Short mmCIF file of N, CA and C in Angstrom, two decimals:
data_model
loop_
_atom_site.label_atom_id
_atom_site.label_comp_id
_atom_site.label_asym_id
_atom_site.label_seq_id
_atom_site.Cartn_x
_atom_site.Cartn_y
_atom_site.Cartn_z
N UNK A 295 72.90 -15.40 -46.75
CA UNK A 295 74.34 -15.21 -46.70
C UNK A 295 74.75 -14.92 -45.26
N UNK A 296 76.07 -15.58 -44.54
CA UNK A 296 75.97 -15.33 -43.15
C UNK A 296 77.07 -14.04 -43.45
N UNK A 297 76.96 -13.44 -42.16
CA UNK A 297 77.49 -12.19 -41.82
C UNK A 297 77.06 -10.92 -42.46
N UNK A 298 75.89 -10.99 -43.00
CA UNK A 298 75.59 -10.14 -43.19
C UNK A 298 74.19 -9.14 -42.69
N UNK A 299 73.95 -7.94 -42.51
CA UNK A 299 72.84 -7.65 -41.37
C UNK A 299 72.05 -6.84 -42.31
N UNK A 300 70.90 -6.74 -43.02
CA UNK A 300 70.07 -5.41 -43.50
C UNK A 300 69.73 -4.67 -42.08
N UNK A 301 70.30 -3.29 -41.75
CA UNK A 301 69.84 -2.59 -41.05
C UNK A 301 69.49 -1.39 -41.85
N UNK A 302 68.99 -1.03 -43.00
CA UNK A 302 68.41 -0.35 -43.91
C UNK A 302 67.58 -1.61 -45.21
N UNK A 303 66.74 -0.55 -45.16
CA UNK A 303 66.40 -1.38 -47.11
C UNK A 303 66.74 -1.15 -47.84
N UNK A 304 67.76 -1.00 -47.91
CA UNK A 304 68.45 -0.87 -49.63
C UNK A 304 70.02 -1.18 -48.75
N UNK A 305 70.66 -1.18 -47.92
CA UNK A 305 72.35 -0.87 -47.04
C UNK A 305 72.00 -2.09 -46.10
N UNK A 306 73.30 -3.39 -46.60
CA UNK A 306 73.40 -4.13 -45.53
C UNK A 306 74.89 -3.78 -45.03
N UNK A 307 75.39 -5.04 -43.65
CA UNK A 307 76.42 -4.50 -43.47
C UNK A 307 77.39 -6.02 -43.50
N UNK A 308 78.47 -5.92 -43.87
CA UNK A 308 79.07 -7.37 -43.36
C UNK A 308 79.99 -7.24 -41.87
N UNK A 309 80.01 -8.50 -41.21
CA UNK A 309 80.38 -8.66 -39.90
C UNK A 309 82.11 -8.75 -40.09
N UNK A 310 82.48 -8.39 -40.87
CA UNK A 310 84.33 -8.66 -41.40
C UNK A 310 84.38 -8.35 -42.70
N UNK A 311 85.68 -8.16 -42.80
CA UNK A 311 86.81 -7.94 -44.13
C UNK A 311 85.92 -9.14 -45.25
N UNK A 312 85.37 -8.83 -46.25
CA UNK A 312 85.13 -9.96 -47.22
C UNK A 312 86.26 -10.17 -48.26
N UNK A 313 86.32 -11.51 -48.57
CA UNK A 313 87.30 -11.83 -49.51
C UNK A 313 86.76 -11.21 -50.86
N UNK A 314 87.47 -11.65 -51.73
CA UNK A 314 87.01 -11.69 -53.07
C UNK A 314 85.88 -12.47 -53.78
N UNK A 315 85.87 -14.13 -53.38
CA UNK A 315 84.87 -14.55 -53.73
C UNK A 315 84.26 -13.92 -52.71
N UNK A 316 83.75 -13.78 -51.55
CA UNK A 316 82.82 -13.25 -51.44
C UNK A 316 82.38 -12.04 -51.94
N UNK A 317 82.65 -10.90 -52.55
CA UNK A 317 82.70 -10.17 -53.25
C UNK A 317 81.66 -10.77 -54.36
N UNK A 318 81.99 -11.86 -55.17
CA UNK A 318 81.51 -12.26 -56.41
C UNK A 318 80.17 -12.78 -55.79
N UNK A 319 80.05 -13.36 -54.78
CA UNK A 319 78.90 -13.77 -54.19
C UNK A 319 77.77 -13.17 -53.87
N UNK A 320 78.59 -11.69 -53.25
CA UNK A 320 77.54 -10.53 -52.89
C UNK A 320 76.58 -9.99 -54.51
N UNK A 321 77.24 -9.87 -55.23
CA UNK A 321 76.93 -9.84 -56.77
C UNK A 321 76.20 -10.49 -57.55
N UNK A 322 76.35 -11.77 -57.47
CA UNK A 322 75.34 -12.53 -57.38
C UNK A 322 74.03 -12.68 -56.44
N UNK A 323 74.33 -12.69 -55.61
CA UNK A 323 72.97 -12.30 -54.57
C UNK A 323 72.17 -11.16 -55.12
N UNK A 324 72.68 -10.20 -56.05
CA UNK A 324 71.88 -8.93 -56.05
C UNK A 324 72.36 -7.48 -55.87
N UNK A 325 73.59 -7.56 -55.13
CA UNK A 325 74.44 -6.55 -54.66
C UNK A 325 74.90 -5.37 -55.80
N UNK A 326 74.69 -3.74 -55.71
CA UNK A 326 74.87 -3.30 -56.88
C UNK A 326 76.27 -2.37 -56.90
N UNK A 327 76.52 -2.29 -55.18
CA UNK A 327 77.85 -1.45 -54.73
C UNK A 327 78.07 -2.20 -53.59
N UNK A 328 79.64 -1.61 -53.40
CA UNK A 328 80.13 -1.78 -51.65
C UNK A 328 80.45 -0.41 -51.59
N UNK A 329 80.54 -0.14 -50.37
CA UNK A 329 81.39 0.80 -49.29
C UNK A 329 82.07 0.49 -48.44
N UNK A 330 83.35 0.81 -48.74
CA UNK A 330 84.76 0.39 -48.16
C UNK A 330 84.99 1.41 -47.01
N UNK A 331 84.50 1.03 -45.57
CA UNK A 331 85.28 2.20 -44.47
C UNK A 331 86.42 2.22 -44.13
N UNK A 332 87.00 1.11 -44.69
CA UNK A 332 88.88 1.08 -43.96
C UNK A 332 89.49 2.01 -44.66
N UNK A 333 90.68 1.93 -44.17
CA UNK A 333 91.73 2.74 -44.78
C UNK A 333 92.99 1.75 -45.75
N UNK A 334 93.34 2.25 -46.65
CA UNK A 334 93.89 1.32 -47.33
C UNK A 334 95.32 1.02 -46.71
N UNK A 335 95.30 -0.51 -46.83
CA UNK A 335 97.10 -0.62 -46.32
C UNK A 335 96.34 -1.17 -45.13
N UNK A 336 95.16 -1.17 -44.08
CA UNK A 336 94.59 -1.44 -43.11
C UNK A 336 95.48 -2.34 -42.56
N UNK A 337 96.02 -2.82 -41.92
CA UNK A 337 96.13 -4.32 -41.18
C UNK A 337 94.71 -5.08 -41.66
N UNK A 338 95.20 -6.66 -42.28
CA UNK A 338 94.27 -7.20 -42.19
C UNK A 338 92.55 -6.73 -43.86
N UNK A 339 93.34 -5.89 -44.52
CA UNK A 339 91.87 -5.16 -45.43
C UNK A 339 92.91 -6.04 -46.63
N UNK A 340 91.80 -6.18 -47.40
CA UNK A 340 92.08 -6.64 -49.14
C UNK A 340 92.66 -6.04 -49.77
N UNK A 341 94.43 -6.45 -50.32
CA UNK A 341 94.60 -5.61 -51.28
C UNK A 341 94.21 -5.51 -51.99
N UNK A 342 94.07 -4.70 -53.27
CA UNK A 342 93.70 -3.94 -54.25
C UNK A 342 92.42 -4.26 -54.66
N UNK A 343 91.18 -3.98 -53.22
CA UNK A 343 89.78 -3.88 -53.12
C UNK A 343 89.24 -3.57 -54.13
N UNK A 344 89.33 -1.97 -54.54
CA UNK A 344 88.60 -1.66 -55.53
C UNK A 344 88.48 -2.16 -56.91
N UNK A 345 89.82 -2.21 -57.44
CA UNK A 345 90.01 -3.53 -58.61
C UNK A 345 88.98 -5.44 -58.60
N UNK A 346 89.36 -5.84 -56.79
CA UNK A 346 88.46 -6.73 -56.97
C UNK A 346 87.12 -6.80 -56.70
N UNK A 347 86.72 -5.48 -56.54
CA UNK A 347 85.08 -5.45 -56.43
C UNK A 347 84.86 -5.07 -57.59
N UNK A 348 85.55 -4.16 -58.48
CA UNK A 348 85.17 -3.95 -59.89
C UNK A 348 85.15 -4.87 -60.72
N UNK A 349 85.95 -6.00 -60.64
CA UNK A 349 85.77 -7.40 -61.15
C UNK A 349 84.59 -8.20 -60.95
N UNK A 350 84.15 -8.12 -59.55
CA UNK A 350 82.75 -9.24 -59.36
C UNK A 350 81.89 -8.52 -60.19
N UNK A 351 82.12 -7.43 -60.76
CA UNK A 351 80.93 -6.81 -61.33
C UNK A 351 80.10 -5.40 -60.65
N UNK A 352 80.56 -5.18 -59.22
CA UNK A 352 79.88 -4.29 -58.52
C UNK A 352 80.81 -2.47 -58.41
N UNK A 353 79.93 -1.71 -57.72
CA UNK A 353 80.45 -0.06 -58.10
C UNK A 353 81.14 -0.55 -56.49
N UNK A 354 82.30 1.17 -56.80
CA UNK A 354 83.26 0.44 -55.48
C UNK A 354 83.34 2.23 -55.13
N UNK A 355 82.92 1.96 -53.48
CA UNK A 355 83.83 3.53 -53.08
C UNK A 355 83.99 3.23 -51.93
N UNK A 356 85.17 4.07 -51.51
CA UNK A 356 86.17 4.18 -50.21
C UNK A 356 86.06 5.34 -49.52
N UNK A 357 85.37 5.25 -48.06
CA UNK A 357 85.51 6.93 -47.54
C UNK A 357 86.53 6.46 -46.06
N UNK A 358 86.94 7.10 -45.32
CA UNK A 358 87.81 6.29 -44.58
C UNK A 358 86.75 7.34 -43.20
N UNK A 359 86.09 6.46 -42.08
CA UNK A 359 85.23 6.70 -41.37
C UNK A 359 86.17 6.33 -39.96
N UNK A 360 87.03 6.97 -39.00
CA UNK A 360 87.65 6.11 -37.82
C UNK A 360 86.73 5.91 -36.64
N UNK A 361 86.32 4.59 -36.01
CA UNK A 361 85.28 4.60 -34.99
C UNK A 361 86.10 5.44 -33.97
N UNK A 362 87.33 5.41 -33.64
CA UNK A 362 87.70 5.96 -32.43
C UNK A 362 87.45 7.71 -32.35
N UNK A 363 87.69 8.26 -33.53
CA UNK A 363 87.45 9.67 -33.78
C UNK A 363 86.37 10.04 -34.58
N UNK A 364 85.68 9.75 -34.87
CA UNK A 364 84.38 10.05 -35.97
C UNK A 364 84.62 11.30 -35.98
N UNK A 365 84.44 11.72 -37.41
CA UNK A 365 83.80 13.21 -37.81
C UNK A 365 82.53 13.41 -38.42
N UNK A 366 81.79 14.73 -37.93
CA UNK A 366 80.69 15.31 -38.63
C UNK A 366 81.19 15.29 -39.93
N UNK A 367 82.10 16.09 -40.24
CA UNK A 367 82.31 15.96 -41.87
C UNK A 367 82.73 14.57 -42.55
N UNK A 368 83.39 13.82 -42.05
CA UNK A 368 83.24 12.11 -42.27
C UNK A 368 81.89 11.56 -42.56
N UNK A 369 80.65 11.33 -41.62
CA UNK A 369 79.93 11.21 -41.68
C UNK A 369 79.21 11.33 -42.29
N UNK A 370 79.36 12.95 -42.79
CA UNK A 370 78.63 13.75 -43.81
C UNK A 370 79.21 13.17 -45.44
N UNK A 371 80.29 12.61 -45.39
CA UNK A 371 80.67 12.02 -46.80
C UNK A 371 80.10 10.96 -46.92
N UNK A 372 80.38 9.83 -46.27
CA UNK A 372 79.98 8.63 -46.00
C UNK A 372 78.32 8.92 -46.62
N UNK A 373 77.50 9.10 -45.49
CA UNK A 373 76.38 9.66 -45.89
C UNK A 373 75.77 10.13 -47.59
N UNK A 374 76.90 10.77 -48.24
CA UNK A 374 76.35 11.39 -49.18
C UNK A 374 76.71 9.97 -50.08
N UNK A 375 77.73 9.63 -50.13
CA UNK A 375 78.15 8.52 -50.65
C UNK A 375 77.03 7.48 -50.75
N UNK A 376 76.87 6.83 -49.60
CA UNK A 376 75.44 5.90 -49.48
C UNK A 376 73.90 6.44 -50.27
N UNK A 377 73.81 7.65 -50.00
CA UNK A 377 72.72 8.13 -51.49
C UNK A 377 72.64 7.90 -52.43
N UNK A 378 74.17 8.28 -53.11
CA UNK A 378 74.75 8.15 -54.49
C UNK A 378 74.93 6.70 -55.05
N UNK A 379 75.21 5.96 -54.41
CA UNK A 379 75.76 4.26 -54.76
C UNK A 379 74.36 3.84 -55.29
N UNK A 380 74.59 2.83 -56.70
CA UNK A 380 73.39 2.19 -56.98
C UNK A 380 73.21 1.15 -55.52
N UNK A 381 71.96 0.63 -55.51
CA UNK A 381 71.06 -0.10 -54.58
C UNK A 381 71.50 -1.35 -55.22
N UNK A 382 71.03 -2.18 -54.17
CA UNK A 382 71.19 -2.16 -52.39
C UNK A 382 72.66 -2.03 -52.75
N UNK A 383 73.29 -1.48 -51.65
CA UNK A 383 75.17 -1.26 -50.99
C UNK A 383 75.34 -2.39 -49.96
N UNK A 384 76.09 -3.09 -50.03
CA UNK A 384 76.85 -3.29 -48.85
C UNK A 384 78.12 -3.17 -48.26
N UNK A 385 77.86 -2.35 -47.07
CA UNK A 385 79.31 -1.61 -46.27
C UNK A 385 79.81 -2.41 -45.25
N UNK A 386 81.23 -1.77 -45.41
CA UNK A 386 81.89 -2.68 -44.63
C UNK A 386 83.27 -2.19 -43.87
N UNK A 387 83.79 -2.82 -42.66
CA UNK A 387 84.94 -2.29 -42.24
C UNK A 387 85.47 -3.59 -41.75
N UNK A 388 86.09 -3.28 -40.67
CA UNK A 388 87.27 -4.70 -39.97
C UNK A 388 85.87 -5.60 -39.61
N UNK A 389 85.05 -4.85 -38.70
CA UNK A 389 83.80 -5.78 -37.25
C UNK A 389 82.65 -5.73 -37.76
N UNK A 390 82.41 -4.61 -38.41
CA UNK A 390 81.43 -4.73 -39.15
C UNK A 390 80.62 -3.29 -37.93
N UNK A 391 81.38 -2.77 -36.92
CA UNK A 391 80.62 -2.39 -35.85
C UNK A 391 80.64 -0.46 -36.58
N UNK A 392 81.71 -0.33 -37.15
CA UNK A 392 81.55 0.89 -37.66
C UNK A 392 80.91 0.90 -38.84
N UNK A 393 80.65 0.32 -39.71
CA UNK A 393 79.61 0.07 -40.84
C UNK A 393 78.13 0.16 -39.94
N UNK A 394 77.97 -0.49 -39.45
CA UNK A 394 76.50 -0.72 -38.73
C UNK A 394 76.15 0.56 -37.94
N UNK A 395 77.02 1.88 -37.33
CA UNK A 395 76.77 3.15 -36.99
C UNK A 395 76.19 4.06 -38.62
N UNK A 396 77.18 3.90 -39.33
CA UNK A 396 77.06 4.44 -40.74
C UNK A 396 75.58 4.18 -41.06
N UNK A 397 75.14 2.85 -41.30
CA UNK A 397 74.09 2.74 -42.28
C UNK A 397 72.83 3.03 -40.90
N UNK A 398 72.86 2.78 -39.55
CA UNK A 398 71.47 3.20 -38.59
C UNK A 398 71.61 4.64 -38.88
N UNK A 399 72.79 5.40 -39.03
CA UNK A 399 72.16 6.77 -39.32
C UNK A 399 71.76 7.20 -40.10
N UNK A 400 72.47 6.58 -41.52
CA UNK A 400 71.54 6.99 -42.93
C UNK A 400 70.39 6.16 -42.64
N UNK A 401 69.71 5.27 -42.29
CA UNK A 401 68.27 4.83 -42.11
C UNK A 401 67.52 5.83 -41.25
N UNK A 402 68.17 5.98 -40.44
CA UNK A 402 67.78 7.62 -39.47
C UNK A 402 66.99 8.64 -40.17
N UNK A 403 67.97 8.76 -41.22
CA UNK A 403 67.74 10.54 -41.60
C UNK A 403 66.89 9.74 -42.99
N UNK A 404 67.21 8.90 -43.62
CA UNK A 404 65.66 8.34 -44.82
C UNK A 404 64.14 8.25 -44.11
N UNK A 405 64.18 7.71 -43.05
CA UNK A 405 63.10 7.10 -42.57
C UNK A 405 62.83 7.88 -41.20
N UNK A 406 63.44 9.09 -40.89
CA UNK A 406 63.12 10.02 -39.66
C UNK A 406 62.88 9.36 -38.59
N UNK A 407 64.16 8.67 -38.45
CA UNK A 407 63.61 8.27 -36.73
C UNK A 407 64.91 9.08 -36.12
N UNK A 408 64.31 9.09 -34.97
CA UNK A 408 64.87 9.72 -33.65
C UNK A 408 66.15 8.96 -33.44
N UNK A 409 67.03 9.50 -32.77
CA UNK A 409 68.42 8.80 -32.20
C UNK A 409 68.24 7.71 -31.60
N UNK A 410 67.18 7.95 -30.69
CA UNK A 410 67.00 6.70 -29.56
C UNK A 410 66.03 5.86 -30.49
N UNK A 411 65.35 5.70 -31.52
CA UNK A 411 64.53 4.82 -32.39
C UNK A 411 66.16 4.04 -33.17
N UNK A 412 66.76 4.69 -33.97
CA UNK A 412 67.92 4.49 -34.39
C UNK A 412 69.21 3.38 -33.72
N UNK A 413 69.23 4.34 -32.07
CA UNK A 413 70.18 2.99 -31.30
C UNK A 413 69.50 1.81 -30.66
N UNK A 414 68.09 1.99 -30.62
CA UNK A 414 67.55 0.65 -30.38
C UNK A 414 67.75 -0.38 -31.69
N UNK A 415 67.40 0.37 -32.49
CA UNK A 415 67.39 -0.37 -33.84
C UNK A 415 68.85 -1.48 -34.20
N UNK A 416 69.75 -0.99 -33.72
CA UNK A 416 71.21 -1.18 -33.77
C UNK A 416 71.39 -2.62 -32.73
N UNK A 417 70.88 -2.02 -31.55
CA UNK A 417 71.11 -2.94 -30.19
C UNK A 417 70.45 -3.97 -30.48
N UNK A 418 68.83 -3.72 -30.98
CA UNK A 418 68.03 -5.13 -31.76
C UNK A 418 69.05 -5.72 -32.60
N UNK A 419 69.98 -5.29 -33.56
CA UNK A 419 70.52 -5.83 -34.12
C UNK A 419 71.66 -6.62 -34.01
N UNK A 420 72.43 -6.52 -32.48
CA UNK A 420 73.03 -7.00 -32.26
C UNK A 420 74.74 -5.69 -31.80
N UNK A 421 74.28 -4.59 -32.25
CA UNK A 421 75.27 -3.73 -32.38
C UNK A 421 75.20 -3.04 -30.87
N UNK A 422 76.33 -3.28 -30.29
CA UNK A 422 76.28 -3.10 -28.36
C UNK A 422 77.18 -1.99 -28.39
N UNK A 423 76.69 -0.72 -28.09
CA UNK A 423 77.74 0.63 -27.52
C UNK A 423 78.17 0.18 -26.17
N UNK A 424 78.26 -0.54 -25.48
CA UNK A 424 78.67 -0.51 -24.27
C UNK A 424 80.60 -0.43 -23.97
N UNK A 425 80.85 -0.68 -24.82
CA UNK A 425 81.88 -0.37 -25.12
C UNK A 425 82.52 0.44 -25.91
N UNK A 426 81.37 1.20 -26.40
CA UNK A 426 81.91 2.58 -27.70
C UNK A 426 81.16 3.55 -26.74
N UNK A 427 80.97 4.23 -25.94
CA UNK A 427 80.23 5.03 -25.09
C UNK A 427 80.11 6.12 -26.47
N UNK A 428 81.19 6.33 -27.13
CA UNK A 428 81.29 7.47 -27.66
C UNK A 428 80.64 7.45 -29.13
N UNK A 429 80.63 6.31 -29.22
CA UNK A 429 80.12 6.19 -30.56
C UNK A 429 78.48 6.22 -30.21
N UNK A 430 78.05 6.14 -29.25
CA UNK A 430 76.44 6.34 -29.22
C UNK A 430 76.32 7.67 -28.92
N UNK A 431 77.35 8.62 -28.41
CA UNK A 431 77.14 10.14 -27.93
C UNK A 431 76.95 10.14 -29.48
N UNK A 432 78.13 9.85 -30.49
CA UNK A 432 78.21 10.86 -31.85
C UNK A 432 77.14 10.01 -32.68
N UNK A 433 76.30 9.00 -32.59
CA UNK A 433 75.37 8.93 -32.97
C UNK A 433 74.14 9.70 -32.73
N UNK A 434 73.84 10.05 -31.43
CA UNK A 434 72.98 10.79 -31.14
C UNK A 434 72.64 12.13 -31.43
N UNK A 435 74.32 12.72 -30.90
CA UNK A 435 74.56 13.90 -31.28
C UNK A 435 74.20 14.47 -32.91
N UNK A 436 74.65 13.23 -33.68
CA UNK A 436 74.68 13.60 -35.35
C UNK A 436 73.12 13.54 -35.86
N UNK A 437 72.62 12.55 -35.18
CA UNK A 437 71.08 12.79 -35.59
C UNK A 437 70.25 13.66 -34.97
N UNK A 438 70.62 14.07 -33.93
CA UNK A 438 69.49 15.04 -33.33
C UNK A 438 69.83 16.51 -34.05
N UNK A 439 71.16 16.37 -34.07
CA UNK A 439 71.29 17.63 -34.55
C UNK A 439 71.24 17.93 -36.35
N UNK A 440 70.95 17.50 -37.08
CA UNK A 440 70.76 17.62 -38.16
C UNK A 440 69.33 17.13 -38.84
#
Protein backbone atom coordinates (compact mmCIF):
# COMPACT_ATOMS: atom_id res chain seq x y z
CA UNK A 1 0.00 0.00 0.00
CA UNK A 2 1.75 3.37 -0.90
CA UNK A 3 2.01 5.97 1.76
CA UNK A 4 2.23 4.09 4.23
CA UNK A 5 5.50 3.55 6.70
CA UNK A 6 5.68 0.58 9.59
CA UNK A 7 7.89 2.44 11.97
CA UNK A 8 6.66 0.06 14.82
CA UNK A 9 5.35 -3.63 14.59
CA UNK A 10 2.14 -3.46 15.25
CA UNK A 11 1.74 1.11 14.33
CA UNK A 12 2.09 2.18 10.76
CA UNK A 13 1.80 5.69 9.69
CA UNK A 14 0.09 7.22 6.54
CA UNK A 15 1.91 10.07 4.54
CA UNK A 16 -1.72 12.22 4.30
CA UNK A 17 -5.36 12.64 5.15
CA UNK A 18 -6.84 9.07 3.88
CA UNK A 19 -10.08 9.00 2.17
CA UNK A 20 -12.67 6.66 2.93
CA UNK A 21 -12.01 4.03 0.51
CA UNK A 22 -8.87 4.09 1.66
CA UNK A 23 -10.05 3.53 4.98
CA UNK A 24 -11.89 0.28 3.61
CA UNK A 25 -8.61 -0.70 2.08
CA UNK A 26 -6.57 -0.33 5.21
CA UNK A 27 -9.19 -2.99 6.60
CA UNK A 28 -8.82 -5.13 4.27
CA UNK A 29 -5.14 -5.22 4.32
CA UNK A 30 -5.44 -6.29 8.00
CA UNK A 31 -5.82 -2.99 9.78
CA UNK A 32 -7.64 -3.35 13.28
CA UNK A 33 -7.73 0.62 14.35
CA UNK A 34 -6.75 4.17 13.24
CA UNK A 35 -5.55 7.08 15.22
CA UNK A 36 -6.79 10.29 14.22
CA UNK A 37 -4.13 13.27 15.32
CA UNK A 38 -6.03 16.14 13.68
CA UNK A 39 -8.36 18.18 15.10
CA UNK A 40 -11.77 18.03 13.86
CA UNK A 41 -13.08 20.73 11.40
CA UNK A 42 -9.06 20.56 10.37
CA UNK A 43 -8.66 22.34 7.04
CA UNK A 44 -8.45 19.71 4.62
CA UNK A 45 -9.38 16.32 7.46
CA UNK A 46 -12.48 13.95 6.59
CA UNK A 47 -15.67 14.82 7.65
CA UNK A 48 -17.34 12.67 9.88
CA UNK A 49 -14.02 10.33 10.24
CA UNK A 50 -15.05 8.41 12.95
CA UNK A 51 -18.43 7.27 11.46
CA UNK A 52 -16.35 6.42 8.24
CA UNK A 53 -13.76 4.39 9.83
CA UNK A 54 -16.44 2.67 11.86
CA UNK A 55 -17.98 1.69 8.62
CA UNK A 56 -14.80 0.07 6.90
CA UNK A 57 -15.08 -2.05 9.82
CA UNK A 58 -12.09 -0.65 11.95
CA UNK A 59 -11.90 0.88 15.96
CA UNK A 60 -11.57 4.73 15.66
CA UNK A 61 -9.89 7.23 18.22
CA UNK A 62 -9.07 10.90 18.09
CA UNK A 63 -6.42 12.54 20.42
CA UNK A 64 -5.58 15.97 19.02
CA UNK A 65 -1.44 15.99 19.21
CA UNK A 66 -0.21 19.88 17.75
CA UNK A 67 3.40 19.46 16.09
CA UNK A 68 3.97 23.14 16.70
CA UNK A 69 3.27 22.87 20.58
CA UNK A 70 3.48 19.26 21.70
CA UNK A 71 2.58 18.33 25.17
CA UNK A 72 3.98 15.85 27.74
CA UNK A 73 0.48 15.28 28.71
CA UNK A 74 -0.62 14.99 24.89
CA UNK A 75 1.85 12.61 24.33
CA UNK A 76 1.13 10.83 27.33
CA UNK A 77 -2.57 10.26 25.87
CA UNK A 78 -1.69 9.54 22.51
CA UNK A 79 0.69 7.02 23.94
CA UNK A 80 -1.77 5.37 26.18
CA UNK A 81 -4.19 5.30 23.41
CA UNK A 82 -1.72 3.39 20.98
CA UNK A 83 -1.49 0.51 23.83
CA UNK A 84 -5.09 0.28 24.09
CA UNK A 85 -6.14 0.13 20.21
CA UNK A 86 -6.51 -3.46 18.85
CA UNK A 87 -3.30 -4.27 16.49
CA UNK A 88 -1.79 -3.26 14.10
CA UNK A 89 -3.12 0.84 14.26
CA UNK A 90 -2.61 3.02 11.70
CA UNK A 91 -2.03 6.81 12.62
CA UNK A 92 -2.41 9.58 10.98
CA UNK A 93 -2.42 13.45 10.59
CA UNK A 94 -2.23 16.14 7.57
CA UNK A 95 2.00 14.88 6.49
CA UNK A 96 2.04 12.12 8.13
CA UNK A 97 5.25 13.94 9.97
CA UNK A 98 3.43 14.22 13.37
CA UNK A 99 2.12 10.64 13.33
CA UNK A 100 5.65 9.36 12.59
CA UNK A 101 7.05 11.39 16.06
CA UNK A 102 4.02 9.61 17.90
CA UNK A 103 4.56 6.05 16.86
CA UNK A 104 9.10 6.33 17.03
CA UNK A 105 8.29 7.14 20.56
CA UNK A 106 5.88 4.53 21.44
CA UNK A 107 8.43 2.06 19.60
CA UNK A 108 10.95 3.83 21.95
CA UNK A 109 9.46 3.10 25.17
CA UNK A 110 8.13 -0.88 23.80
CA UNK A 111 11.41 -1.76 22.54
CA UNK A 112 13.83 0.59 24.91
CA UNK A 113 15.71 2.39 22.66
CA UNK A 114 17.42 5.51 23.41
CA UNK A 115 16.30 8.94 21.83
CA UNK A 116 19.13 9.02 19.51
CA UNK A 117 18.35 5.02 18.44
CA UNK A 118 14.66 6.38 18.03
CA UNK A 119 15.59 9.68 15.78
CA UNK A 120 17.82 7.73 13.66
CA UNK A 121 15.16 5.33 13.26
CA UNK A 122 12.79 8.16 11.98
CA UNK A 123 15.56 9.88 9.67
CA UNK A 124 16.13 6.12 8.17
CA UNK A 125 12.70 6.48 7.57
CA UNK A 126 12.54 9.31 5.80
CA UNK A 127 11.22 11.63 8.75
CA UNK A 128 13.76 14.95 8.58
CA UNK A 129 13.72 17.33 11.90
CA UNK A 130 15.61 19.78 10.14
CA UNK A 131 12.96 21.78 10.01
CA UNK A 132 11.08 20.83 13.33
CA UNK A 133 14.30 21.60 15.50
CA UNK A 134 11.77 21.36 18.19
CA UNK A 135 10.16 18.45 17.55
CA UNK A 136 13.50 16.44 17.93
CA UNK A 137 14.27 18.52 21.35
CA UNK A 138 10.58 17.13 22.57
CA UNK A 139 11.37 13.87 21.22
CA UNK A 140 14.39 13.50 23.04
CA UNK A 141 13.47 15.26 25.90
CA UNK A 142 10.19 12.85 26.27
CA UNK A 143 12.20 9.75 25.96
CA UNK A 144 15.08 10.33 27.99
CA UNK A 145 13.15 11.51 30.50
CA UNK A 146 10.64 8.92 31.15
Amino acid sequence: MENIKWLSDDVAITCKQPSFEEFQRFAEAGFSSVLNLRAAGEPGSLENESQQVRRAGLHYSNVLLEAESPSNAAMDSVLKMLKILPKPVLCHCKSGFCAGFVVLTYDARACCLSAEEALAKGEAAGLHYRDHPHIKQFISDYISKR
